[in-house]
XYZ file of C-alpha atoms in Angstrom:
742
model
C 0.000 0.000 0.000
C 2.830 2.273 0.928
C 4.648 1.510 -2.329
C 1.498 2.191 -4.276
C 1.244 5.759 -2.988
C 4.913 6.385 -3.465
C 4.583 5.655 -7.160
C 2.019 8.450 -7.501
C 4.340 11.209 -6.122
C 6.077 12.192 -9.382
C 2.785 12.694 -11.176
C 1.438 14.727 -8.286
C 4.485 16.989 -8.286
C 4.078 17.630 -12.013
C 0.456 18.603 -11.533
C 1.322 20.888 -8.671
C 4.166 22.647 -10.520
C 2.480 23.049 -13.923
C 0.096 25.923 -13.105
C 2.557 27.865 -10.970
C 5.848 27.249 -12.879
C 5.585 30.015 -15.546
C 4.286 32.522 -13.086
C 7.160 31.921 -10.761
C 9.689 32.055 -13.617
C 8.245 35.369 -14.978
C 8.269 36.841 -11.550
C 11.953 36.009 -11.194
C 12.892 37.458 -14.707
C 11.055 40.802 -14.365
C 12.204 41.505 -10.887
C 14.432 44.320 -12.421
C 12.548 47.307 -13.929
C 14.062 48.034 -17.419
C 14.002 51.599 -18.933
C 12.104 52.488 -22.129
C 13.426 51.108 -25.443
C 14.853 48.008 -23.671
C 13.819 44.498 -22.590
C 14.716 42.142 -19.724
C 17.469 39.620 -20.164
C 17.207 38.076 -16.695
C 16.618 39.197 -13.166
C 19.673 41.401 -13.093
C 20.189 42.668 -16.714
C 18.378 44.525 -19.486
C 19.063 44.784 -23.245
C 18.479 47.917 -25.423
C 16.226 47.277 -28.397
C 17.804 47.523 -31.907
C 18.514 51.150 -32.872
C 19.248 52.175 -29.255
C 22.261 51.879 -26.966
C 23.209 52.732 -23.369
C 26.398 54.255 -22.074
C 27.410 50.809 -20.770
C 26.704 49.010 -24.018
C 23.872 46.928 -25.394
C 23.332 44.988 -22.101
C 23.404 46.757 -18.746
C 22.584 46.012 -15.110
C 22.291 49.508 -13.647
C 18.602 50.334 -13.267
C 19.395 54.037 -13.730
C 20.810 53.500 -17.236
C 18.863 54.703 -20.290
C 18.785 53.549 -23.916
C 19.438 56.409 -26.343
C 18.837 56.514 -30.070
C 21.815 55.563 -32.276
C 22.534 58.200 -34.974
C 23.324 55.937 -37.913
C 23.926 59.028 -40.092
C 26.699 60.439 -37.905
C 30.155 59.351 -36.817
C 31.945 57.118 -36.231
C 30.517 55.007 -39.084
C 27.825 56.953 -40.922
C 25.589 55.183 -43.401
C 26.526 56.015 -47.026
C 23.436 56.533 -49.134
C 25.293 57.163 -52.402
C 25.839 60.352 -54.403
C 23.185 63.087 -54.421
C 21.456 61.537 -51.387
C 21.267 62.343 -47.680
C 20.934 60.082 -44.655
C 17.971 60.940 -42.368
C 18.093 59.631 -38.787
C 14.843 58.485 -37.137
C 13.879 57.212 -33.693
C 15.454 53.768 -33.559
C 16.387 53.715 -37.257
C 17.230 55.741 -40.394
C 16.404 56.113 -44.093
C 17.927 57.776 -47.197
C 16.363 60.531 -49.302
C 17.503 62.379 -52.438
C 19.307 65.680 -51.803
C 17.523 68.955 -52.628
C 17.592 69.473 -56.388
C 17.406 65.712 -57.063
C 14.558 63.243 -57.469
C 14.366 59.406 -57.460
C 13.888 57.711 -60.788
C 12.191 54.723 -59.153
C 9.569 56.909 -57.463
C 10.445 55.637 -53.987
C 11.103 58.692 -51.855
C 13.012 56.781 -49.170
C 15.491 53.902 -49.377
C 17.962 52.124 -47.123
C 21.406 52.106 -48.828
C 23.483 53.020 -51.863
C 22.322 50.073 -53.940
C 18.733 51.397 -53.828
C 19.804 54.949 -54.831
C 18.212 56.199 -58.089
C 18.557 59.960 -57.511
C 19.100 62.286 -60.506
C 19.357 66.061 -60.977
C 16.159 68.047 -61.287
C 16.223 70.686 -64.057
C 14.461 73.489 -62.215
C 14.753 75.794 -65.223
C 12.899 73.576 -67.737
C 10.441 72.309 -65.155
C 9.501 75.825 -64.070
C 10.342 75.202 -60.426
C 12.813 78.103 -60.306
C 12.156 81.546 -58.819
C 14.323 83.711 -61.150
C 13.203 87.262 -61.893
C 12.031 87.975 -65.427
C 15.106 90.207 -65.944
C 17.324 87.153 -65.603
C 17.858 83.823 -67.302
C 17.660 80.586 -65.319
C 20.747 78.405 -65.671
C 20.514 74.888 -64.299
C 23.401 73.591 -62.175
C 23.990 70.187 -60.616
C 21.528 70.004 -57.774
C 20.481 73.645 -58.054
C 20.151 76.629 -60.413
C 21.325 80.244 -60.771
C 19.801 83.380 -62.202
C 22.024 85.183 -64.728
C 21.478 88.681 -66.047
C 20.385 88.706 -69.667
C 22.897 89.734 -72.326
C 23.192 93.510 -72.221
C 21.876 93.690 -68.666
C 23.650 94.137 -65.342
C 22.645 93.626 -61.669
C 20.718 96.391 -60.012
C 22.449 98.180 -57.120
C 22.361 95.961 -54.047
C 22.166 92.725 -56.042
C 24.786 90.319 -57.320
C 24.757 88.422 -60.575
C 24.263 84.630 -60.657
C 22.285 84.406 -57.431
C 18.774 83.048 -56.932
C 17.488 86.488 -55.985
C 19.322 88.427 -58.740
C 17.420 91.335 -60.298
C 18.950 93.071 -63.336
C 18.565 96.241 -65.377
C 19.637 97.094 -68.897
C 23.247 98.298 -69.298
C 23.474 102.065 -69.453
C 25.926 104.148 -71.419
C 28.822 105.229 -69.120
C 29.197 108.908 -68.352
C 31.881 110.700 -70.384
C 32.164 114.431 -69.882
C 34.475 116.975 -71.463
C 37.525 118.090 -69.464
C 36.884 121.315 -67.652
C 38.750 124.458 -68.609
C 39.434 123.459 -72.256
C 37.876 125.848 -74.793
C 37.718 124.131 -78.159
C 34.876 123.987 -80.671
C 36.177 120.731 -82.141
C 36.285 119.086 -78.719
C 32.824 120.400 -77.811
C 31.375 118.980 -81.029
C 32.991 115.621 -80.277
C 31.458 115.371 -76.802
C 28.064 116.441 -78.146
C 28.160 113.485 -80.546
C 29.157 111.193 -77.654
C 26.155 112.383 -75.635
C 23.869 111.655 -78.601
C 25.245 108.124 -78.798
C 24.605 107.687 -75.080
C 20.971 108.808 -75.329
C 20.261 106.438 -78.215
C 22.151 103.494 -76.769
C 20.537 100.100 -76.245
C 22.043 96.695 -75.718
C 20.587 95.511 -79.016
C 22.537 98.164 -80.946
C 25.858 97.762 -79.120
C 27.839 96.845 -82.279
C 26.716 100.004 -84.058
C 27.474 102.095 -80.978
C 31.040 100.763 -80.700
C 31.648 101.411 -84.414
C 30.346 104.971 -84.048
C 32.623 105.589 -81.060
C 35.682 104.458 -83.015
C 34.683 106.575 -86.003
C 34.120 109.701 -83.883
C 37.549 109.302 -82.256
C 39.154 108.839 -85.679
C 37.466 111.952 -87.075
C 38.662 114.053 -84.136
C 42.286 112.901 -84.463
C 42.267 113.268 -88.256
C 40.879 116.836 -88.192
C 41.697 118.226 -84.736
C 40.887 121.783 -85.781
C 41.556 124.254 -83.017
C 42.867 121.554 -80.695
C 46.314 121.991 -82.277
C 46.338 125.648 -81.289
C 45.971 124.851 -77.584
C 49.016 125.156 -75.297
C 51.002 121.972 -74.841
C 49.821 121.577 -71.263
C 46.164 121.660 -72.393
C 46.901 119.270 -75.260
C 48.351 116.829 -72.732
C 45.206 117.318 -70.666
C 43.105 116.315 -73.700
C 45.329 113.276 -74.321
C 44.697 112.171 -70.755
C 40.934 112.499 -71.109
C 40.344 111.068 -74.591
C 41.907 107.564 -74.396
C 41.020 106.944 -70.761
C 37.451 108.140 -71.328
C 36.997 106.012 -74.442
C 38.488 103.019 -72.603
C 35.964 103.416 -69.776
C 33.025 103.656 -72.199
C 34.162 100.635 -74.210
C 34.627 98.567 -71.051
C 31.034 99.366 -70.083
C 29.159 98.898 -73.359
C 31.162 95.794 -74.388
C 29.385 93.848 -71.639
C 26.433 93.720 -74.016
C 28.500 91.974 -76.706
C 28.004 88.269 -77.362
C 30.846 85.787 -77.100
C 33.388 86.074 -79.924
C 36.077 88.256 -81.538
C 35.327 91.694 -82.981
C 37.335 94.253 -84.967
C 36.328 97.858 -85.602
C 38.126 100.364 -87.855
C 37.740 104.014 -88.697
C 38.616 105.770 -91.925
C 41.354 107.692 -90.057
C 43.250 104.529 -89.046
C 41.820 103.891 -85.573
C 41.671 100.134 -84.896
C 39.850 98.402 -82.051
C 40.099 94.674 -81.313
C 37.783 93.055 -78.759
C 37.791 89.496 -77.451
C 34.760 88.310 -75.456
C 35.398 84.915 -73.872
C 34.067 82.565 -71.227
C 36.410 81.209 -68.532
C 39.222 79.059 -69.957
C 42.861 78.212 -69.363
C 44.265 79.363 -72.689
C 46.177 82.560 -73.301
C 44.578 85.458 -75.146
C 46.270 87.141 -78.105
C 45.043 90.227 -79.964
C 46.802 91.013 -83.237
C 46.621 94.247 -85.210
C 48.623 95.625 -88.121
C 51.310 97.262 -85.979
C 50.715 95.813 -82.507
C 50.203 92.474 -80.788
C 49.099 91.912 -77.175
C 49.407 88.620 -75.252
C 48.113 87.911 -71.749
C 46.847 85.031 -69.622
C 43.259 84.333 -68.617
C 43.850 84.804 -64.886
C 45.056 88.323 -65.679
C 41.820 89.122 -67.513
C 39.129 87.717 -65.283
C 37.769 88.677 -61.901
C 38.451 85.939 -59.361
C 35.343 83.903 -58.673
C 33.482 85.266 -61.708
C 32.564 82.692 -64.332
C 30.824 85.058 -66.741
C 32.073 86.515 -70.008
C 35.162 88.698 -69.875
C 36.288 91.368 -72.346
C 39.807 92.145 -73.531
C 40.324 95.246 -75.658
C 43.204 96.744 -77.648
C 42.748 100.209 -79.152
C 45.349 101.718 -81.530
C 44.935 105.467 -81.903
C 46.835 106.595 -84.981
C 47.367 110.361 -84.925
C 47.479 110.708 -81.151
C 51.145 111.743 -81.436
C 49.956 115.149 -82.717
C 49.019 116.040 -79.165
C 52.185 114.669 -77.549
C 54.752 117.203 -78.734
C 57.233 117.968 -75.955
C 55.526 115.576 -73.536
C 58.114 114.915 -70.804
C 59.692 111.506 -70.267
C 60.329 110.296 -66.717
C 62.666 107.320 -66.187
C 62.761 105.309 -62.993
C 65.988 105.262 -60.988
C 67.035 101.755 -62.058
C 66.664 102.527 -65.759
C 68.559 105.797 -65.343
C 71.451 103.929 -63.737
C 71.431 101.307 -66.480
C 71.277 103.984 -69.159
C 74.196 105.920 -67.694
C 76.346 102.809 -67.372
C 75.479 101.637 -70.881
C 76.036 105.013 -72.522
C 78.797 106.324 -70.304
C 79.098 110.088 -70.460
C 75.424 110.880 -71.170
C 74.407 114.337 -70.107
C 70.650 114.360 -70.563
C 67.867 113.411 -72.886
C 67.967 115.748 -75.874
C 64.773 114.732 -77.691
C 62.457 111.788 -78.188
C 60.033 110.552 -80.820
C 57.266 107.956 -80.837
C 58.142 104.875 -82.849
C 54.697 103.261 -82.557
C 51.032 104.132 -82.413
C 49.646 105.045 -79.024
C 47.619 102.056 -77.810
C 45.148 101.561 -75.000
C 44.748 98.122 -73.395
C 41.850 97.312 -71.090
C 40.086 94.290 -69.590
C 36.880 93.627 -67.662
C 38.709 93.705 -64.366
C 39.294 97.348 -63.417
C 41.998 96.503 -60.882
C 44.967 96.519 -63.264
C 47.618 98.261 -61.166
C 49.407 95.029 -60.172
C 48.584 92.174 -62.510
C 49.207 88.556 -61.540
C 51.421 88.082 -64.595
C 52.842 90.705 -66.991
C 51.202 91.573 -70.300
C 53.385 91.307 -73.412
C 53.222 93.839 -76.258
C 55.001 93.593 -79.613
C 55.262 96.939 -81.451
C 56.261 97.232 -85.108
C 58.217 100.333 -86.163
C 60.216 101.467 -89.184
C 62.944 103.484 -87.435
C 66.128 101.705 -86.299
C 67.715 103.134 -83.106
C 71.240 104.528 -83.445
C 74.165 104.084 -81.029
C 73.175 107.131 -78.932
C 69.462 106.395 -79.054
C 67.586 104.334 -76.516
C 64.236 102.583 -76.976
C 61.854 102.785 -73.998
C 58.561 101.032 -73.316
C 56.445 103.810 -71.834
C 52.933 104.421 -70.564
C 50.991 107.649 -70.088
C 50.882 108.709 -66.442
C 48.216 111.351 -65.781
C 49.064 113.826 -63.060
C 46.965 115.443 -60.353
C 46.344 118.563 -62.433
C 44.922 116.600 -65.372
C 48.025 116.727 -67.552
C 50.467 113.865 -67.843
C 53.866 112.542 -68.921
C 55.482 109.403 -70.306
C 56.743 107.035 -67.619
C 58.643 103.724 -67.601
C 57.826 102.322 -64.159
C 56.394 98.836 -64.389
C 57.321 98.473 -68.081
C 60.532 97.107 -69.563
C 62.019 96.163 -72.926
C 62.545 92.411 -73.297
C 63.996 92.573 -76.804
C 64.377 95.042 -79.635
C 65.236 94.585 -83.287
C 65.573 96.889 -86.247
C 61.816 96.931 -86.918
C 60.146 95.668 -83.738
C 60.293 95.999 -79.954
C 58.843 93.603 -77.373
C 57.709 95.053 -74.048
C 56.258 93.652 -70.848
C 54.211 95.619 -68.323
C 52.873 94.732 -64.893
C 49.848 97.020 -65.288
C 47.477 98.230 -68.012
C 47.240 101.767 -69.295
C 48.022 103.719 -72.477
C 51.283 102.493 -73.997
C 53.755 103.318 -76.740
C 57.348 102.701 -77.775
C 59.447 105.836 -77.525
C 62.976 106.416 -78.830
C 65.016 108.986 -76.937
C 68.152 110.625 -78.316
C 70.738 111.601 -75.717
C 73.391 114.263 -75.989
C 76.823 112.913 -75.111
C 79.444 114.670 -73.090
C 82.802 114.781 -74.774
C 85.416 112.791 -72.945
C 87.811 114.753 -70.778
C 90.923 115.086 -72.995
C 93.188 115.169 -69.954
C 91.826 111.898 -68.626
C 92.153 110.386 -72.104
C 95.816 111.436 -72.336
C 96.507 110.143 -68.816
C 94.846 106.821 -69.656
C 96.775 106.279 -72.875
C 100.119 107.507 -71.541
C 99.758 105.622 -68.246
C 98.675 102.373 -69.882
C 101.402 102.630 -72.514
C 104.000 103.154 -69.799
C 102.474 100.263 -67.830
C 102.672 98.021 -70.888
C 106.383 98.779 -71.241
C 107.038 98.218 -67.530
C 104.972 95.025 -67.446
C 106.921 93.675 -70.409
C 110.239 94.494 -68.728
C 109.034 93.021 -65.439
C 107.872 89.813 -67.136
C 111.236 89.449 -68.908
C 113.035 90.069 -65.609
C 110.981 87.480 -63.722
C 111.514 85.012 -66.563
C 115.267 85.516 -67.204
C 116.699 86.525 -63.850
C 117.611 83.192 -62.253
C 118.711 84.724 -58.959
C 115.200 85.831 -57.961
C 113.135 82.983 -59.342
C 110.880 81.565 -56.616
C 107.170 81.272 -55.827
C 106.785 85.030 -55.409
C 108.307 85.850 -58.808
C 106.158 83.131 -60.437
C 103.052 84.816 -59.048
C 104.178 88.240 -60.229
C 105.100 86.862 -63.646
C 101.554 85.546 -64.188
C 100.077 88.794 -62.832
C 102.256 90.827 -65.214
C 101.275 88.711 -68.214
C 97.520 88.951 -67.481
C 97.679 92.703 -66.891
C 99.802 93.193 -70.020
C 97.303 91.343 -72.229
C 94.296 93.040 -70.584
C 95.758 96.566 -70.977
C 96.844 95.857 -74.545
C 93.376 94.594 -75.529
C 91.755 97.537 -73.739
C 93.863 100.094 -75.592
C 93.383 98.559 -79.014
C 89.848 97.111 -79.047
C 87.610 98.544 -76.315
C 85.653 100.685 -78.815
C 85.378 98.162 -81.682
C 81.572 98.084 -81.558
C 80.872 97.844 -85.304
C 80.714 94.030 -85.356
C 78.506 92.788 -82.509
C 79.941 89.262 -82.474
C 83.533 90.525 -82.444
C 82.636 93.066 -79.760
C 81.102 90.312 -77.593
C 84.271 88.215 -77.965
C 86.441 91.204 -76.989
C 84.202 91.878 -73.961
C 84.446 88.231 -72.906
C 88.237 88.262 -73.289
C 88.544 91.467 -71.229
C 86.225 89.967 -68.613
C 88.452 86.903 -68.322
C 91.814 88.744 -68.394
C 90.855 91.304 -65.753
C 89.299 88.618 -63.543
C 92.476 86.555 -63.946
C 94.550 89.613 -63.024
C 92.519 90.122 -59.865
C 92.738 86.426 -59.014
C 96.530 86.561 -59.293
C 96.439 89.715 -57.151
C 94.571 87.646 -54.544
C 97.227 84.926 -54.692
C 99.984 87.547 -54.367
C 98.224 88.972 -51.300
C 97.836 85.496 -49.830
C 101.518 84.737 -50.404
C 102.526 88.063 -48.834
C 100.440 87.277 -45.736
C 101.783 83.723 -45.438
C 105.355 84.982 -45.848
C 104.803 87.549 -43.088
C 103.188 84.898 -40.916
C 106.300 82.790 -41.509
C 108.128 85.313 -39.327
C 106.399 83.654 -36.379
C 106.113 80.038 -37.572
C 108.913 78.440 -39.605
C 106.934 76.544 -42.257
C 108.061 78.165 -45.463
C 108.485 74.889 -47.333
C 104.857 74.038 -46.628
C 103.800 77.461 -47.952
C 105.823 76.966 -51.124
C 104.353 73.516 -51.782
C 100.833 74.792 -51.207
C 101.262 77.815 -53.501
C 102.884 75.782 -56.298
C 99.998 73.295 -56.304
C 97.152 75.797 -56.026
C 98.238 78.886 -57.962
C 97.657 77.784 -61.567
C 94.284 76.012 -61.045
C 93.046 78.962 -58.991
C 94.673 81.751 -61.006
C 93.330 80.640 -64.376
C 90.549 78.178 -63.468
C 88.344 80.339 -61.232
C 88.058 83.223 -63.769
C 87.303 80.707 -66.533
C 84.419 79.236 -64.502
C 82.943 82.683 -63.756
C 83.150 83.801 -67.401
C 81.718 80.473 -68.631
C 78.701 80.786 -66.324
C 78.126 84.414 -67.353
C 78.429 83.640 -71.061
C 76.133 80.619 -70.813
C 73.421 82.477 -68.898
C 73.327 85.785 -70.822
C 75.638 85.820 -73.850
C 73.775 88.763 -75.428
C 74.877 91.059 -72.576
C 78.518 90.982 -73.655
C 79.103 94.283 -75.461
C 77.270 97.621 -75.242
C 76.440 100.157 -77.975
C 79.441 102.295 -77.001
C 82.087 99.854 -75.755
C 83.061 96.190 -75.785
C 82.406 95.570 -72.122
C 79.722 94.050 -69.900
C 76.169 95.345 -70.145
C 74.673 96.598 -66.885
C 71.211 95.175 -67.609
C 69.800 92.726 -65.000
C 72.875 93.165 -62.814
C 75.124 91.426 -65.356
C 78.117 93.547 -64.324
C 78.134 91.804 -60.958
C 79.716 88.883 -62.768
C 82.818 91.110 -62.652
C 82.123 93.477 -59.743
C 81.203 90.672 -57.324
C 84.546 88.817 -57.516
C 86.446 92.141 -57.621
C 84.753 93.366 -54.418
C 85.455 90.032 -52.719
C 89.137 90.127 -53.737
C 89.392 93.765 -52.699
C 88.044 92.932 -49.227
C 90.300 89.907 -48.750
C 93.411 91.726 -49.986
C 92.702 94.657 -47.697
C 92.470 92.227 -44.779
C 95.759 90.595 -45.857
C 97.387 94.045 -46.057
C 96.289 95.053 -42.547
C 97.323 91.727 -41.010
C 100.685 91.889 -42.781
C 101.381 95.374 -41.388
C 100.480 94.181 -37.899
C 102.813 91.183 -38.167
C 105.665 93.330 -39.520
C 105.263 95.769 -36.675
C 105.122 93.186 -33.883
C 107.494 90.477 -35.122
C 110.168 92.312 -37.113
C 112.931 91.213 -34.733
C 112.430 87.508 -35.561
C 112.730 87.612 -39.360
C 113.695 84.251 -40.870
C 115.870 83.541 -43.860
C 113.118 84.054 -46.440
C 112.797 87.739 -45.587
C 116.342 88.328 -44.428
C 117.042 90.518 -47.432
C 114.656 93.136 -46.062
C 116.989 95.342 -44.087
C 114.748 97.452 -41.933
C 111.219 98.349 -40.982
C 111.079 101.204 -43.473
C 111.683 98.898 -46.433
C 109.213 96.286 -45.176
C 106.510 98.877 -44.604
C 107.144 100.474 -47.985
C 106.817 97.168 -49.807
C 103.691 96.226 -47.877
C 102.152 99.631 -48.676
C 103.091 99.241 -52.329
C 101.161 95.985 -52.272
C 98.032 98.016 -51.543
C 98.308 99.578 -55.001
C 99.544 96.450 -56.745
C 96.750 94.266 -55.327
C 94.015 96.397 -56.883
C 92.744 98.057 -53.716
C 92.890 101.427 -55.473
C 89.855 100.322 -57.508
C 87.907 101.417 -54.454
C 88.433 104.965 -55.750
C 86.088 104.120 -58.622
C 83.235 103.698 -56.140
C 83.861 107.205 -54.789
C 83.280 108.932 -58.143
C 80.076 110.621 -56.953
C 79.188 114.066 -55.744
C 81.471 117.114 -55.770
C 84.635 115.000 -55.449
C 83.808 112.840 -58.481
C 86.261 114.643 -60.793
C 89.137 114.423 -58.315
C 88.431 110.739 -57.679
C 88.274 110.095 -61.430
C 91.770 111.576 -61.867
C 93.182 109.609 -58.911
C 91.560 106.391 -60.110
C 92.858 106.816 -63.671
C 96.394 107.786 -62.660
C 96.958 105.104 -60.020
C 95.362 102.192 -61.875
C 96.898 103.023 -65.243
C 100.346 102.998 -63.540
C 99.829 99.609 -61.895
C 102.464 98.047 -64.150
C 104.927 100.776 -63.181
C 104.409 99.918 -59.484
C 105.117 96.239 -60.130
C 108.320 97.031 -62.079
C 109.476 99.566 -59.488
C 108.851 97.458 -56.359
C 109.860 94.014 -57.558
C 112.584 94.901 -60.043
C 114.243 98.273 -59.470
C 114.062 98.091 -55.665
C 115.429 94.549 -55.542
C 119.199 94.394 -54.876
C 119.519 91.052 -56.665
C 117.721 92.389 -59.734
C 119.854 95.528 -59.768
C 123.008 93.394 -59.611
C 121.669 91.278 -62.459
C 120.912 94.428 -64.449
C 124.553 95.565 -63.834
C 125.850 92.229 -65.085
C 123.668 92.489 -68.174
C 124.846 96.058 -68.781
C 128.499 95.072 -68.341
C 127.988 92.183 -70.724
C 126.337 94.483 -73.242
C 129.134 97.042 -72.877
C 131.772 94.321 -73.207
C 130.076 92.923 -76.292
C 129.829 96.413 -77.724
C 133.523 97.122 -76.962
C 134.572 93.852 -78.533
C 132.504 94.680 -81.544
C 134.112 98.120 -81.775
C 137.625 96.629 -81.345
C 136.918 94.103 -84.018
C 135.665 96.814 -86.351
C 138.749 98.980 -85.597
C 141.090 96.034 -86.137
C 139.413 95.245 -89.410
C 139.785 98.837 -90.528
C 143.515 98.885 -89.539
C 144.222 95.673 -91.422
C 142.450 97.046 -94.455
C 144.585 100.205 -94.380
C 147.807 98.166 -94.131
C 146.788 96.074 -97.132
C 146.060 99.148 -99.198
C 149.470 100.667 -98.298
C 151.289 97.444 -99.241
C 149.644 97.421 -102.623
C 151.132 100.822 -103.301
C 154.733 99.708 -102.326
C 154.908 96.205 -103.694
C 153.621 94.509 -106.792
C 152.346 91.570 -104.729
C 150.363 92.514 -101.704
C 151.753 91.381 -98.367
C 148.401 90.716 -96.982
C 148.081 87.587 -99.133
C 151.124 86.176 -97.380
C 149.677 87.092 -94.159
């Protein structure tokens, strides 16, 4: 019985647990209260629903935690919906929509990812969805649209072109009034016609208006009437007003022109070329009969403006009638270059215009400092002479309304017999002007001093070179240095005297200039080596290392003395060969600082030699008592100091006097410079030959030998004459001459 009941216990337990099991389990799982947007995991943890997350992660145990929406469209890993679409975050999710200005091809306004993207641009202009004013034209863009002013229209004040709210008005004729204070019937009639053109102007008739403007300007210049009777100052005032005024009007009305190239001519020879272009990367070139203009697109166009831009070139034949005696102002750099090129120029004597007066303008009014220079090529029939200089000039209007020719910001890049190429960093009214300069006659005294001094130096340098070469007693490193210095100076002075003014043949003149450049640089390089050897010899008074000095000088002197000048001349000739030779002399041109290929090394050598000179004097003063065998022939301080001071002249330091040829003392410095430097060869012969005891003894030996040879020659001649007389006397006494027996 007991076993029977025991067998029923499992079934009873199942029946008892079945109705209460789930309730008990649920009660245990939901014991923790989970926040919104989450669900229970167990009695101690909750899980955020998809699309939400807590600060502790997806599963959390803190009952104070909250589940916040995940922004699938933001960082760190935003959903990519594809091009022209935007991700839109929602509560617990997201979706993609087409960006403004785009529409889905499939018709579905929302989608989940890039693969479902069918967005395409909406053409608001053709669909009529735009809000452009009727004074503008709608232009569709990718994803949007812009409102452009119609051709011949411009934005009203307070509005900008190419905006959605742009409102435009028709282009008006720019104001152009007559200059005040000028009484001329011809000029008054001209401005009356301009006012009539302005009243009748419309954007539809812009081509006719531009042609009429060109014709009116041509008629005025062809028949100026009483304008030619005005004073020069008033004529210059008119010149300032006419081209600049016409340029301003053309810049304004040309905005109504369609895209393309246009040319307008008048019967009087006025020529106008206009180029209307959309943004591009190509260069722009305007070509006329006598002028060509080349410039880049970034120079023409306003930054950030993608509309049409205008480039204009106006040639005003006959404008030179009003420019008689117009002054020419050169900038300081060009004046310096001109003076150095044409040495001895006094002042500009006269000038003439070689080209037509041109006016260049672009849409952009800010043309004072262009991004890149504008190039002009002017054709002309006059070839400049040797005392004539071609200038690229522009018309600078002054405060009082008049003006003058100026060269600032313009330069000549090349000139030929019939053309000149100019570049300018700004736009204005330009021309090519040829100035003739009066030349100051050379000072005859300086000329005589130069020729006499150089001739005497040539003789002394030749004698010194022969002495250094033939006198065995003095041959050492020092005499080798002075021998090379004498040879270079001899050749340089000889070439200077005979060929400095051979400017007829340009190629030959360039070769002469290059040879002079090399020879004088070589002379200065040898002067540097002489100064170095002098310093090392003086330093040897303190440290006995003369053999080391000799070995060093023998190895270095020839590569340095002849190699360094060759490298400098080779670099100069390779970089700017056309700057060898000037119109007046076969020397270096001063353009673009080319003379510094000579002046730079000379200044460096001058500075180093001056330092060597000062250090040598200091050593001689402080260490004279410990002279070694190399300088034992120098007997006293006076002789040492004299020779060291003579080195100052021999080493080219007197060229510093050339820098001082300015101001009131210029004439005195010119005489000192010419005298001292032309006698450089005399100094070398005097110091190193005549003042050397060994050389004087050698000269005495040579003189004795010459006298002995001359005496022997005279004795031989006298003996021959005596023998001849004896033979003649014997012929008179005897039938057979005795001299045969003899």
